[in-house]
CSV table of C-alpha atoms in Angstrom, one decimal:
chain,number,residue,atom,x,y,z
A,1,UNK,CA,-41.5,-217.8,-53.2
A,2,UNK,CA,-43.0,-216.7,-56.9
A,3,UNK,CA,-46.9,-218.3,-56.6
A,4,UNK,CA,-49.6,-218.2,-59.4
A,5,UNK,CA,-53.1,-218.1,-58.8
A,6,UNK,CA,-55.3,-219.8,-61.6
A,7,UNK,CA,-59.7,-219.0,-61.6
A,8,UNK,CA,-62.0,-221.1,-63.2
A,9,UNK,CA,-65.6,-219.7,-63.5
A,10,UNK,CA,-67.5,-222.8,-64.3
A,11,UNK,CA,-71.3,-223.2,-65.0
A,12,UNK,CA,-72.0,-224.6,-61.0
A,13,UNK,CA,-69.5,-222.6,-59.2
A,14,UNK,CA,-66.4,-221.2,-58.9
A,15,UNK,CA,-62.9,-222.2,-58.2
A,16,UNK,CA,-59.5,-221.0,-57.4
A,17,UNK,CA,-56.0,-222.6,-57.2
A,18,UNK,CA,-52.3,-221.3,-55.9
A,19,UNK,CA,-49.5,-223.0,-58.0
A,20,UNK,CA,-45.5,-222.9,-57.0
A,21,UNK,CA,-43.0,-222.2,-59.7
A,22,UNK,CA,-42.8,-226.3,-59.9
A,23,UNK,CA,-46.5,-226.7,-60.1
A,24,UNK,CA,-47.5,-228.0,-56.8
A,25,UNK,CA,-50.7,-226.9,-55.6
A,26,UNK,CA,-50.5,-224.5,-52.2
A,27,UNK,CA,-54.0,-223.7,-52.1
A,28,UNK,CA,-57.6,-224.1,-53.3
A,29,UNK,CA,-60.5,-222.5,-52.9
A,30,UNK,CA,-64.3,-222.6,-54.0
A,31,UNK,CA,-67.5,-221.0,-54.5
A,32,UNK,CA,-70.7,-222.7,-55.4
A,33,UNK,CA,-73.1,-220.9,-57.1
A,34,UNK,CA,-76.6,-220.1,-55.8
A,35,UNK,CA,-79.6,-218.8,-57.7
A,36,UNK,CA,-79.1,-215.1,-58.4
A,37,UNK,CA,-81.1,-212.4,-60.1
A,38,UNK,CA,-78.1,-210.6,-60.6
A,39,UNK,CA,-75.6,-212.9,-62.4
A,40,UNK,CA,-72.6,-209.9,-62.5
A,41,UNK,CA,-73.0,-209.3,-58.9
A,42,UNK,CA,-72.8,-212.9,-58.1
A,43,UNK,CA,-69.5,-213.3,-60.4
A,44,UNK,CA,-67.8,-210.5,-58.7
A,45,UNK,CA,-68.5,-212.0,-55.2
A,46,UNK,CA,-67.4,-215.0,-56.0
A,47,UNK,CA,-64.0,-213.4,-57.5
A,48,UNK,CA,-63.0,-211.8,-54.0
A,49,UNK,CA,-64.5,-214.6,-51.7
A,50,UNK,CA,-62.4,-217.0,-54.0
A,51,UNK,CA,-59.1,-214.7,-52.7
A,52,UNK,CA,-59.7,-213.7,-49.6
A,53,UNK,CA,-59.8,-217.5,-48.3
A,54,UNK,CA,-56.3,-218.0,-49.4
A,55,UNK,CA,-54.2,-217.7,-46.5
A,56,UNK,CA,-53.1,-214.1,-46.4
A,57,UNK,CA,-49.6,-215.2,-46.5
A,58,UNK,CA,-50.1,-216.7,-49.6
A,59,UNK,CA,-51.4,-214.0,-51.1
A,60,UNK,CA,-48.9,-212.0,-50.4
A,61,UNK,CA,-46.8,-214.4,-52.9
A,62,UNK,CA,-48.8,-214.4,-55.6
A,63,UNK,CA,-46.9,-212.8,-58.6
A,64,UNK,CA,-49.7,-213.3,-61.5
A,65,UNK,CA,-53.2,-214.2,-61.5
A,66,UNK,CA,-55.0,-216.1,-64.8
A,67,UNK,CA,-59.1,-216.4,-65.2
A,68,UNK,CA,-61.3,-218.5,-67.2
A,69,UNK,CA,-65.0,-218.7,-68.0
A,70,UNK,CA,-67.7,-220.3,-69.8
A,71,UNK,CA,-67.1,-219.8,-73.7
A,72,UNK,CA,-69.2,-217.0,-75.5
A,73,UNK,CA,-70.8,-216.0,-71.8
A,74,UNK,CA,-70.4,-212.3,-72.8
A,75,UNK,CA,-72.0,-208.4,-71.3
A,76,UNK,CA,-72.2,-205.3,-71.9
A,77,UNK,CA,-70.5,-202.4,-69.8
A,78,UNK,CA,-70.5,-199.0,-69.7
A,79,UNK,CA,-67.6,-196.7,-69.6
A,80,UNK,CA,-67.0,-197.2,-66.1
A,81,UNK,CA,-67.2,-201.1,-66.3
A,82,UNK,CA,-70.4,-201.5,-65.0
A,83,UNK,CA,-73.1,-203.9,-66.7
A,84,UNK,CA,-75.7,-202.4,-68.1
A,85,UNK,CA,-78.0,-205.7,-69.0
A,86,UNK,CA,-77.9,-209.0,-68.2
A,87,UNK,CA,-75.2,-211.2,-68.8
A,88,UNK,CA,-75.8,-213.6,-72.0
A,89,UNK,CA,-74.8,-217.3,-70.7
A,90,UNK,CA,-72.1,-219.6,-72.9
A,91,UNK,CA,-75.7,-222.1,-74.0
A,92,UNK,CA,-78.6,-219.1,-74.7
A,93,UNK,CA,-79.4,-219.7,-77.9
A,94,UNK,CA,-81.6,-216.7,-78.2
A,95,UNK,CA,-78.7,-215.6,-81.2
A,96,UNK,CA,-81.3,-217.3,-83.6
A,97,UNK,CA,-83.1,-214.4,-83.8
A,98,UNK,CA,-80.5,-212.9,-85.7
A,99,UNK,CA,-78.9,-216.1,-87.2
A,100,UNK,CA,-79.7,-214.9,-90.7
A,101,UNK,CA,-77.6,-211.6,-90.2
A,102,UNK,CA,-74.9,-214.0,-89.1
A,103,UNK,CA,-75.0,-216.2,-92.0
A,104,UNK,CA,-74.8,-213.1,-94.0
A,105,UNK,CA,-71.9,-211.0,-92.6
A,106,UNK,CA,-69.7,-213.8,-92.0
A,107,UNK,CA,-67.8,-216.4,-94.2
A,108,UNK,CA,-69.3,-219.5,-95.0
A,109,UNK,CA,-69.0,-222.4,-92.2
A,110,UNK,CA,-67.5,-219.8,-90.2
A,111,UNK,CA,-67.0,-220.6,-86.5
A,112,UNK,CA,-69.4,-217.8,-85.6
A,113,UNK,CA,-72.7,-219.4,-87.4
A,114,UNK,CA,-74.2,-220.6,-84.3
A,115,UNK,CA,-77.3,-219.4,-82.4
A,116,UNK,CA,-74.7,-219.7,-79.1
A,117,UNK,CA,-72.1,-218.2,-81.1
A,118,UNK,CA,-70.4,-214.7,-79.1
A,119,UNK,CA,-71.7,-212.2,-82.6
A,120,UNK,CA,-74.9,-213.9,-82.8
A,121,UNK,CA,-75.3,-212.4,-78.7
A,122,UNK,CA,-73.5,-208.8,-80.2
A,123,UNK,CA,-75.7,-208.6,-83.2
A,124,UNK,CA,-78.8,-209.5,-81.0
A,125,UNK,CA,-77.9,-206.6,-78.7
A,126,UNK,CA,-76.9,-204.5,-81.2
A,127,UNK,CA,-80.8,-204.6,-82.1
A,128,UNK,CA,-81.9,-204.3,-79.0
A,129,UNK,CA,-80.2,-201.1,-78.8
A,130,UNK,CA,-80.8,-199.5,-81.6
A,131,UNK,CA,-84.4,-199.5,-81.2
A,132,UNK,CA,-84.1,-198.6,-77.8
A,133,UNK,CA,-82.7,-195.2,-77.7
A,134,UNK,CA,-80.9,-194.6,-75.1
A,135,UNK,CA,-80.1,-197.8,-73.6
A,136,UNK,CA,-80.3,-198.6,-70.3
A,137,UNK,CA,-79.7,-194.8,-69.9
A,138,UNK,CA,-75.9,-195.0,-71.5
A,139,UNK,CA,-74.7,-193.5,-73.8
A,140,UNK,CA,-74.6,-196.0,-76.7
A,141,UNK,CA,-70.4,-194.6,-77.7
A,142,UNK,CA,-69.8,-196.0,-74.9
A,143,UNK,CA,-71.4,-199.7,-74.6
A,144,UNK,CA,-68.2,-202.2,-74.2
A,145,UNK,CA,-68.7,-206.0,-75.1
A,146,UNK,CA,-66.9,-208.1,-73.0
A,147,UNK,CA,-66.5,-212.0,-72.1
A,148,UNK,CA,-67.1,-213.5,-68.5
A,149,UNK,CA,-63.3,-214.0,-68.6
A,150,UNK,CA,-62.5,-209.9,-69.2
A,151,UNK,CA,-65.0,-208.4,-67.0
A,152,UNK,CA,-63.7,-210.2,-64.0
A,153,UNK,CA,-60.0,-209.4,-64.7
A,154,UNK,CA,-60.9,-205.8,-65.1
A,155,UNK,CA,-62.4,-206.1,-61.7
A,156,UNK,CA,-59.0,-206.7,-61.1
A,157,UNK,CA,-56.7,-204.7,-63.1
A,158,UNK,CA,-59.2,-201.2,-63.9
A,159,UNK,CA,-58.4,-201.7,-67.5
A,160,UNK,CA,-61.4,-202.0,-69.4
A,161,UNK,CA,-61.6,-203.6,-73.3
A,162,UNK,CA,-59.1,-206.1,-73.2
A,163,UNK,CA,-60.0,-210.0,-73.9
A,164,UNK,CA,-58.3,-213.1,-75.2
A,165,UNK,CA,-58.3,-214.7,-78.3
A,166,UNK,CA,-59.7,-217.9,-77.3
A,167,UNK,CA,-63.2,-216.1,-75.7
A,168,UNK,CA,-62.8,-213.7,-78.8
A,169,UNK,CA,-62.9,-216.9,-81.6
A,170,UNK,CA,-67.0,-216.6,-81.2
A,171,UNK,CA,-66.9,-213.2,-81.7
A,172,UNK,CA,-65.2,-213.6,-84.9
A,173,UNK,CA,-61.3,-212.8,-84.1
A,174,UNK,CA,-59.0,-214.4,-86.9
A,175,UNK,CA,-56.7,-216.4,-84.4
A,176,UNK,CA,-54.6,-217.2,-87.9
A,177,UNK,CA,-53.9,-213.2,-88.3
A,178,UNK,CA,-54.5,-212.2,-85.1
A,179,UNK,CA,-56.7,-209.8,-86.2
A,180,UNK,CA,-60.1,-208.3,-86.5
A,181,UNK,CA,-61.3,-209.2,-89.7
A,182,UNK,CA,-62.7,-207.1,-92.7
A,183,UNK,CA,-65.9,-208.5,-92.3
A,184,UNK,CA,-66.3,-208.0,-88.5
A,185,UNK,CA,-64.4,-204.7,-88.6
A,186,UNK,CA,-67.1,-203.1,-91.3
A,187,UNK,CA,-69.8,-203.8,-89.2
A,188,UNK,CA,-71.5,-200.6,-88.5
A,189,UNK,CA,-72.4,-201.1,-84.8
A,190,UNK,CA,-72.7,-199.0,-81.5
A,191,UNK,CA,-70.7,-201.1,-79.3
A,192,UNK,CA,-67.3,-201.2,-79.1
A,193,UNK,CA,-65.4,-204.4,-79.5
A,194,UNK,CA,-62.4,-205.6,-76.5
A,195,UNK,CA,-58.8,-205.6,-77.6
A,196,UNK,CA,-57.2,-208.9,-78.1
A,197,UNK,CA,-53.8,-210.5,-77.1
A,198,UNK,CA,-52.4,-213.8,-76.4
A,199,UNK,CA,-53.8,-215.7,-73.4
A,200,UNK,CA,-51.8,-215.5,-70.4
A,201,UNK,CA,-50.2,-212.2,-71.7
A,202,UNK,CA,-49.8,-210.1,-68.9
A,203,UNK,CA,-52.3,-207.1,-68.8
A,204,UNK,CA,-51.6,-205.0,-65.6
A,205,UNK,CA,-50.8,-205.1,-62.4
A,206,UNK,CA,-53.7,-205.1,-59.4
A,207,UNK,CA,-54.9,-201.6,-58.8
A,208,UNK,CA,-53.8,-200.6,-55.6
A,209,UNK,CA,-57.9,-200.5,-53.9
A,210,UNK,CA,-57.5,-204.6,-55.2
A,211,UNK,CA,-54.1,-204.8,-53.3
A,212,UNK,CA,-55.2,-203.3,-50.3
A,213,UNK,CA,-58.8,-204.7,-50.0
A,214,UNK,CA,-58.0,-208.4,-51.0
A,215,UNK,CA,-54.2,-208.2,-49.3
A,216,UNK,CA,-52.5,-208.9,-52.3
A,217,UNK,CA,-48.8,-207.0,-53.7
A,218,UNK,CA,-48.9,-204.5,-55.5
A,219,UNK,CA,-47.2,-205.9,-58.4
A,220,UNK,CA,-49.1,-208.7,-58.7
A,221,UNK,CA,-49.8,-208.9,-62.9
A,222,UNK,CA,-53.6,-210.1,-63.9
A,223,UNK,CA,-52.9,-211.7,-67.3
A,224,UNK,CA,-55.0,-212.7,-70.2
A,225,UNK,CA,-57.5,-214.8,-69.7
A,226,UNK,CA,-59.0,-218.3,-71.6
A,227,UNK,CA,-61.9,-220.7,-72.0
A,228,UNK,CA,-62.3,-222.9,-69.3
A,229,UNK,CA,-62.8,-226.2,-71.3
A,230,UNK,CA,-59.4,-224.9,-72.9
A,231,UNK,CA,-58.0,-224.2,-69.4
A,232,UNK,CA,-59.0,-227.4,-68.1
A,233,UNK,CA,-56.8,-229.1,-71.6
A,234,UNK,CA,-53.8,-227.3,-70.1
A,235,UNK,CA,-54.1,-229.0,-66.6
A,236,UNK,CA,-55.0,-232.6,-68.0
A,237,UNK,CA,-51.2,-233.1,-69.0
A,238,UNK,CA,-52.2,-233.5,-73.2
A,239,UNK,CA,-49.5,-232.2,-75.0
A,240,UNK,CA,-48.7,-233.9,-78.4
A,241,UNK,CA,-51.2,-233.9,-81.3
A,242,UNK,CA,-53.4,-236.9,-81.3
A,243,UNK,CA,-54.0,-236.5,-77.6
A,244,UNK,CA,-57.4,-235.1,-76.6
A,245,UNK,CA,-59.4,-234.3,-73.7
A,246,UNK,CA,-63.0,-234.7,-72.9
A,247,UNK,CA,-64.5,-232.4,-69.8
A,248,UNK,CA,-67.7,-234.4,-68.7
A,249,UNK,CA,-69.3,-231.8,-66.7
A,250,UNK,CA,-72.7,-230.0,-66.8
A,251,UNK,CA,-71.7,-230.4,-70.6
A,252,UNK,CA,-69.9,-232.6,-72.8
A,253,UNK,CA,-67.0,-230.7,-74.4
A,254,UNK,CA,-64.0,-232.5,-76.3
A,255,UNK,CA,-60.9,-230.7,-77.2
A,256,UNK,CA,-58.1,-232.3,-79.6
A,257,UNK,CA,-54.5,-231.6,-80.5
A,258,UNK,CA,-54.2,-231.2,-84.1
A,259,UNK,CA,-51.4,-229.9,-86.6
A,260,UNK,CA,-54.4,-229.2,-88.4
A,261,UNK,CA,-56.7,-226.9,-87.9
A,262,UNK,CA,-60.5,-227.7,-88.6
A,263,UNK,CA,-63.2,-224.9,-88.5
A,264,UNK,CA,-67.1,-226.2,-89.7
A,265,UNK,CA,-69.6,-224.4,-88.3
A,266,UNK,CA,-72.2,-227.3,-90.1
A,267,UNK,CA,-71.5,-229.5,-87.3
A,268,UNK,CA,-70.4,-226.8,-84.4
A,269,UNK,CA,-66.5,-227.6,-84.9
A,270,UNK,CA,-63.8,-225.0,-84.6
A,271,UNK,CA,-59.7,-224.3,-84.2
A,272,UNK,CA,-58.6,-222.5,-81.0
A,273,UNK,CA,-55.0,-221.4,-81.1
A,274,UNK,CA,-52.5,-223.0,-79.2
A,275,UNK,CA,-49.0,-221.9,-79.9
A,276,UNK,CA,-48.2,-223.7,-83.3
A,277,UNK,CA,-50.9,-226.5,-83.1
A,278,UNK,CA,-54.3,-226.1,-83.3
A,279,UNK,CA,-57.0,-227.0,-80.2
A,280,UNK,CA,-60.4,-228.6,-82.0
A,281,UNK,CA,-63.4,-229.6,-80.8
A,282,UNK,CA,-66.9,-228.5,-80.0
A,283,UNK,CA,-69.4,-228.5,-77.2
A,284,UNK,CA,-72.5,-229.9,-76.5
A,285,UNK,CA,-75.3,-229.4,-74.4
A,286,UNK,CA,-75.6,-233.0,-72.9
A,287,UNK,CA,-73.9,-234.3,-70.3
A,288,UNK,CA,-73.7,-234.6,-66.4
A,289,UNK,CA,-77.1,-231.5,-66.3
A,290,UNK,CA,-79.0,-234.3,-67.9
A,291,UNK,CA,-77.8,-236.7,-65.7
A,292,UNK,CA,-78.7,-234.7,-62.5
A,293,UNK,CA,-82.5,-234.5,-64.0
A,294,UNK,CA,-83.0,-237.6,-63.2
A,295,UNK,CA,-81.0,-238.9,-60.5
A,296,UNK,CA,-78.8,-237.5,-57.8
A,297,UNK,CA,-75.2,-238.1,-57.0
A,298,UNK,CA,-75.6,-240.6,-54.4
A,299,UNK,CA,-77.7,-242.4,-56.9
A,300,UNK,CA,-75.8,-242.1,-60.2
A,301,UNK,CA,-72.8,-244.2,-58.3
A,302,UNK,CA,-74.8,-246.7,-56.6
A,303,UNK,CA,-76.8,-247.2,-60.2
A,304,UNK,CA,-73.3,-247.5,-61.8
A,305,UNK,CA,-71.9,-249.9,-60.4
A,306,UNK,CA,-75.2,-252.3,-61.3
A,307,UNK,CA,-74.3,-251.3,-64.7
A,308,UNK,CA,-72.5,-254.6,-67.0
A,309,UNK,CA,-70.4,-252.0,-69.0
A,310,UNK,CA,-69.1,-254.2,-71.2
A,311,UNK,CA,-72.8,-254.9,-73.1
A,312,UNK,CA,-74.2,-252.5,-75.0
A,313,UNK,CA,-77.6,-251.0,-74.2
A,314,UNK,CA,-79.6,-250.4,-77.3
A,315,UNK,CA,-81.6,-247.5,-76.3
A,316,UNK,CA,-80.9,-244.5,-78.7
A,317,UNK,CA,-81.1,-241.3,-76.9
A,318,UNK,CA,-80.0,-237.7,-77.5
A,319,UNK,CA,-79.6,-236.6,-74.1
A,320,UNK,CA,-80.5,-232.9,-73.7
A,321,UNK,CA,-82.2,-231.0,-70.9
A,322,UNK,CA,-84.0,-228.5,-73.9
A,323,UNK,CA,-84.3,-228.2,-77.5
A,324,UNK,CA,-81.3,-227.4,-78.9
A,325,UNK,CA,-77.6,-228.4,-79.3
A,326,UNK,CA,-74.2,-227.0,-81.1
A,327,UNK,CA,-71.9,-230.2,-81.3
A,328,UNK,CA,-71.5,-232.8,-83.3
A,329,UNK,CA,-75.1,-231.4,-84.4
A,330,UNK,CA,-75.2,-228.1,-84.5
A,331,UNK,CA,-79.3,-227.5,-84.5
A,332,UNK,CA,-80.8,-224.7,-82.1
A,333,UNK,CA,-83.8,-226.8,-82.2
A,334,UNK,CA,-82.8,-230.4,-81.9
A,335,UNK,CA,-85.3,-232.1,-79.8
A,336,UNK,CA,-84.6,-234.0,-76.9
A,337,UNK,CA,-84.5,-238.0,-76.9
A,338,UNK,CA,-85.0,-239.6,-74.1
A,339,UNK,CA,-88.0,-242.2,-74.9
A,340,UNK,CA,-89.0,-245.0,-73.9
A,341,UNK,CA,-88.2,-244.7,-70.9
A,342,UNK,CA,-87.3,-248.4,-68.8
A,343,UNK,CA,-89.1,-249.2,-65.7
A,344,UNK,CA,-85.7,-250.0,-64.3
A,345,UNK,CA,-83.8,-247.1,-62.9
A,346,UNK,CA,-80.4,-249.0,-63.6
A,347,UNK,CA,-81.7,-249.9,-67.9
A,348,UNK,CA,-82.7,-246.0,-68.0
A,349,UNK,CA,-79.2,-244.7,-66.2
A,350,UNK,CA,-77.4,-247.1,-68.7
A,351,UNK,CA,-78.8,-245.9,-71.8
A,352,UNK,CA,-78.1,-242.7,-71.0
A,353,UNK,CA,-74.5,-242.9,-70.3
A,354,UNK,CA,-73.7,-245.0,-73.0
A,355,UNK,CA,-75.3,-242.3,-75.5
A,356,UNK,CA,-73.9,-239.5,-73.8
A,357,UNK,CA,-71.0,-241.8,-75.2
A,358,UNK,CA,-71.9,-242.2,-78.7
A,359,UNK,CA,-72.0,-238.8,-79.2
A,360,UNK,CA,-68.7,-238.6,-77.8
A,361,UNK,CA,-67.3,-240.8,-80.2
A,362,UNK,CA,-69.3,-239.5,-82.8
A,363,UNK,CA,-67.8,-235.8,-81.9
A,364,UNK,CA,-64.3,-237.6,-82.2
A,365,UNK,CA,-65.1,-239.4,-85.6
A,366,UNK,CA,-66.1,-236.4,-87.0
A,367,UNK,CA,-63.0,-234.4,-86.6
A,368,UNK,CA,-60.9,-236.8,-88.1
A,369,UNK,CA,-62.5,-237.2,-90.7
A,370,UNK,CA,-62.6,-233.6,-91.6
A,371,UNK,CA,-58.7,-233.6,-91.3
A,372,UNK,CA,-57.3,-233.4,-87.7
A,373,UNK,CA,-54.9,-235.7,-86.5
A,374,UNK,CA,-56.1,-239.0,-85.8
A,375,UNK,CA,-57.0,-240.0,-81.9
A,376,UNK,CA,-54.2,-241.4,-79.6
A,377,UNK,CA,-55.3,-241.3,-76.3
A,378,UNK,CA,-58.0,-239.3,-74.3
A,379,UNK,CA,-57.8,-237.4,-71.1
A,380,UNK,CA,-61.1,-236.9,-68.9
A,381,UNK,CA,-61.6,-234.0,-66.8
A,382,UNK,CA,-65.0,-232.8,-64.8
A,383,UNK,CA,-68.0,-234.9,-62.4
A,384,UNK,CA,-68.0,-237.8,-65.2
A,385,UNK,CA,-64.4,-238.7,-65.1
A,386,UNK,CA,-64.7,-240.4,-61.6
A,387,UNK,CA,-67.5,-242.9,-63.0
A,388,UNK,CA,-65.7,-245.7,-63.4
A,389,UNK,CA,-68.3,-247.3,-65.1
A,390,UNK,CA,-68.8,-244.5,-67.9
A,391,UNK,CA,-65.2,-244.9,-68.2
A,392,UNK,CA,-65.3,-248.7,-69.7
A,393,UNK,CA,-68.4,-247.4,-71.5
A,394,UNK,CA,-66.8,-244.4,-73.5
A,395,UNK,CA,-63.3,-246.7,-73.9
A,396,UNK,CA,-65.7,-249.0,-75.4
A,397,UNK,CA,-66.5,-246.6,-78.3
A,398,UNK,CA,-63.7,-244.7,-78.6
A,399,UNK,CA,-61.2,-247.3,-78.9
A,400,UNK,CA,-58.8,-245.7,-77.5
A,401,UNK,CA,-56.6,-245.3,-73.8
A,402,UNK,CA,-58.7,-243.2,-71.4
A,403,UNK,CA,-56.4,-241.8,-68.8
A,404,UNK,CA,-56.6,-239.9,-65.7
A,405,UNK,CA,-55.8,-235.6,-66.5
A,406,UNK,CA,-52.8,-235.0,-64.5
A,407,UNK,CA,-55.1,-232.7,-62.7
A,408,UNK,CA,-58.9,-232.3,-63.2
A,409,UNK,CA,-59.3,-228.5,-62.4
A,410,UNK,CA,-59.5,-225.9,-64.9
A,411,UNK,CA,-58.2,-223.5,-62.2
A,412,UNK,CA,-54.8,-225.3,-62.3
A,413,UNK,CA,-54.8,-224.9,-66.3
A,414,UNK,CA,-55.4,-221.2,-65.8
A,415,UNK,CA,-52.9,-220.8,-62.8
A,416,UNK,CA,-49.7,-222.7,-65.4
A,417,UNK,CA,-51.3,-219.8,-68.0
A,418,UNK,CA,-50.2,-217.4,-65.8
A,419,UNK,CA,-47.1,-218.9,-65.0
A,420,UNK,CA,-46.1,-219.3,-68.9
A,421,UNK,CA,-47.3,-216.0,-69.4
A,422,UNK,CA,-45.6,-213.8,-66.8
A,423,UNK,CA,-42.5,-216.0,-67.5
A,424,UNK,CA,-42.6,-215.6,-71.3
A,425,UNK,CA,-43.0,-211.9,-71.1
């Protein structure tokens, strides 16, 4: 029996899921997340806890394993693989510093012009070191920049430099050409930049430590890795342009199927790759974090269901935990709305949902109108997607069919990514 093991590092926690050639899940496993000083260190537990509670006969089936992460969570490594600073998380927007330098190297509404963006956190570092001779105590040839998504596969496979070119769009990586380009190659900087292939594209096999230590074969192939809003697309079932799937988790994230592709980095929009059509959308940092500010789970359903979904509520928010956001306004220093505020716990809880909503549908609007296919039907993966409630809310607005994902986990769209992959190869 061939079995594929898909990863999904998330913002909360970690998952991991075993596939059969048909698809059918034979395992799942998970990882939450405490507070860590050491953000690598907690990664990397979380990667072999995540396999060593698969049944050890499983294991011994699996024939490739697939990893996502958060989009433009990057780090820097030495030669060895080893970080040698803090990781940069997917929503530090600390690349304003250096925003200007962006807007300067790269092309006009280029995907990269964000303070979040994967160059803005290179070129900050690339400051950073070189007025800090030497950093860290490395020798600066020998700095590697690599996504979430690479570091853990190397941890896997022991060959270092290689990403994807869905975590490398950020970075700059022309996903037309597959190529570096000109502008980004030119760049006189001290780090050196990961190699790029197609996602799911096999890498290597395990080294044999990983085979022995986490009782997997010795052939089984880590493979290219993805985003996971892009991995959790592949598991909600989407598949013909028009259909579209919104992740409602700690974030709002909304991916489209387009024949067209649509990059403007004016309102935080850009193209991912995938196969002949083109994957657009854009992220934003409200969502269910917000949520969880102000009420906990047990409260968020019992509030819900007091909630008429069918009337609108007329309080205008801009839900956000921080200043700042990247999609559909892409504005490192957007200020929060979330006045006034409504005595009534259920009022409050409405208005926030149902703005969450309209910026949804506003997200959507805007990406047809810039040319992408027109909207058919939404999928809805993440925490949000079982509100019932938020569900007649967004249909509301979006005007559209909102439909269950064929399966909510971005570890399942990883674990088919490695079972295209090692197939197709």
């Amino acid at each position: 029996m061939n079995l594929y093991l898909g990863i999904d590092f998330g913002t909360s926690g970690a998952r991991a899921i075993v596939i059969n050639s048909a698809g059918l899940i034979q395992s799942e496993t998970q990882y939450p997340f405490q507070n860590s000083a050491n953000l690598a260190q907690l990664w990397q537990q979380a990667l072999f806890s995540l396999i060593q509670q698969i049944n050890p006969e499983l294991r011994q089936e699996i024939k490739a394993i697939c990893i996502n992460g958060t989009s433009s969570t990057v780090m820097l490594c030495d030669i060895a693989g080893n970080p040698i600073d803090e990781p940069i998380l997917y929503n530090d927007a600390r690349g304003v510093e250096v925003l200007d330098k962006v807007r300067e190297i790269a092309p006009q509404n280029h995907t990269v012009i964000s303070a979040t963006s994967s160059l803005a956190k290179l070129l900050r570092w690339q400051e950073k070191i070189s007025h800090s001779p030497p950093y860290q105590g490395g020798d600066k040839r020998k700095v590697y920049f690599l996504h979430q998504a690479d570091w853990l596969a190397f941890l896997l496979h022991g060959k270092l430099g290689i990403s994807d070119y869905h975590n490398a769009l950020k970075l700059g990586y022309d996903v037309e050409q597959l190529c570096y380009p000109k502008w980004l190659e030119n760049l006189e900087i001290a780090i050196k930049l990961p190699k790029v292939i197609v996602p799911g594209n096999p890498i290597s096999e395990v080294t044999s430590e990983i085979a022995n230590n986490l009782g997997l074969r010795r052939d089984c192939v880590v493979c290219a890795g993805t985003t996971d809003s892009i991995a959790a697309f592949l598991a909600s079932g989407a598949t013909f342009p028009g259909e579209a799937s919104t992740s409602l988790g700690s974030t709002l994230v909304i991916k489209l199927l387009s024949s067209t592709r649509v990059d403007d980095a004016r309102y935080g929009i850009y193209s991912h790759r995938l196969g002949d059509l083109w994957l657009v959308g854009g992220a934003s940092n409200t969502g269910g974090a917000v949520l969880r500010e102000f009420f906990t789970d047990p409260e968020l359903e019992n509030l819900s269901h007091e909630i008429d979904a069918e009337k609108e509520n007329l309080l205008d928010y801009y839900p956000l935990l921080k200043a700042g956001d990247r999609f559909p306004i892409n504005d490192p220093n957007l200020p929060p709305r979330l006045e006034p505020r409504p005595e009534n716990p259920v009022e409050f809880l409405h208005g926030l949902l149902e703005s969450i909503a309209r910026i949804e549908a506003r997200g959507y609007q805007l990406l047809q109108q810039l040319g992408a296919t027109p909207l058919t039907r939404v999928y809805t993966a993440g925490g949000g997607a079982k509100n019932p409630t938020w569900t007649k809310i967004r249909r509301r607005y979006l005007k559209v069919s909102i439909l269950e994902p064929t399966h909510r986990e971005a570890a399942y769209g990883s674990a088919l990514l490695a079972m295209r992959g090692l197939n197709a190869n």
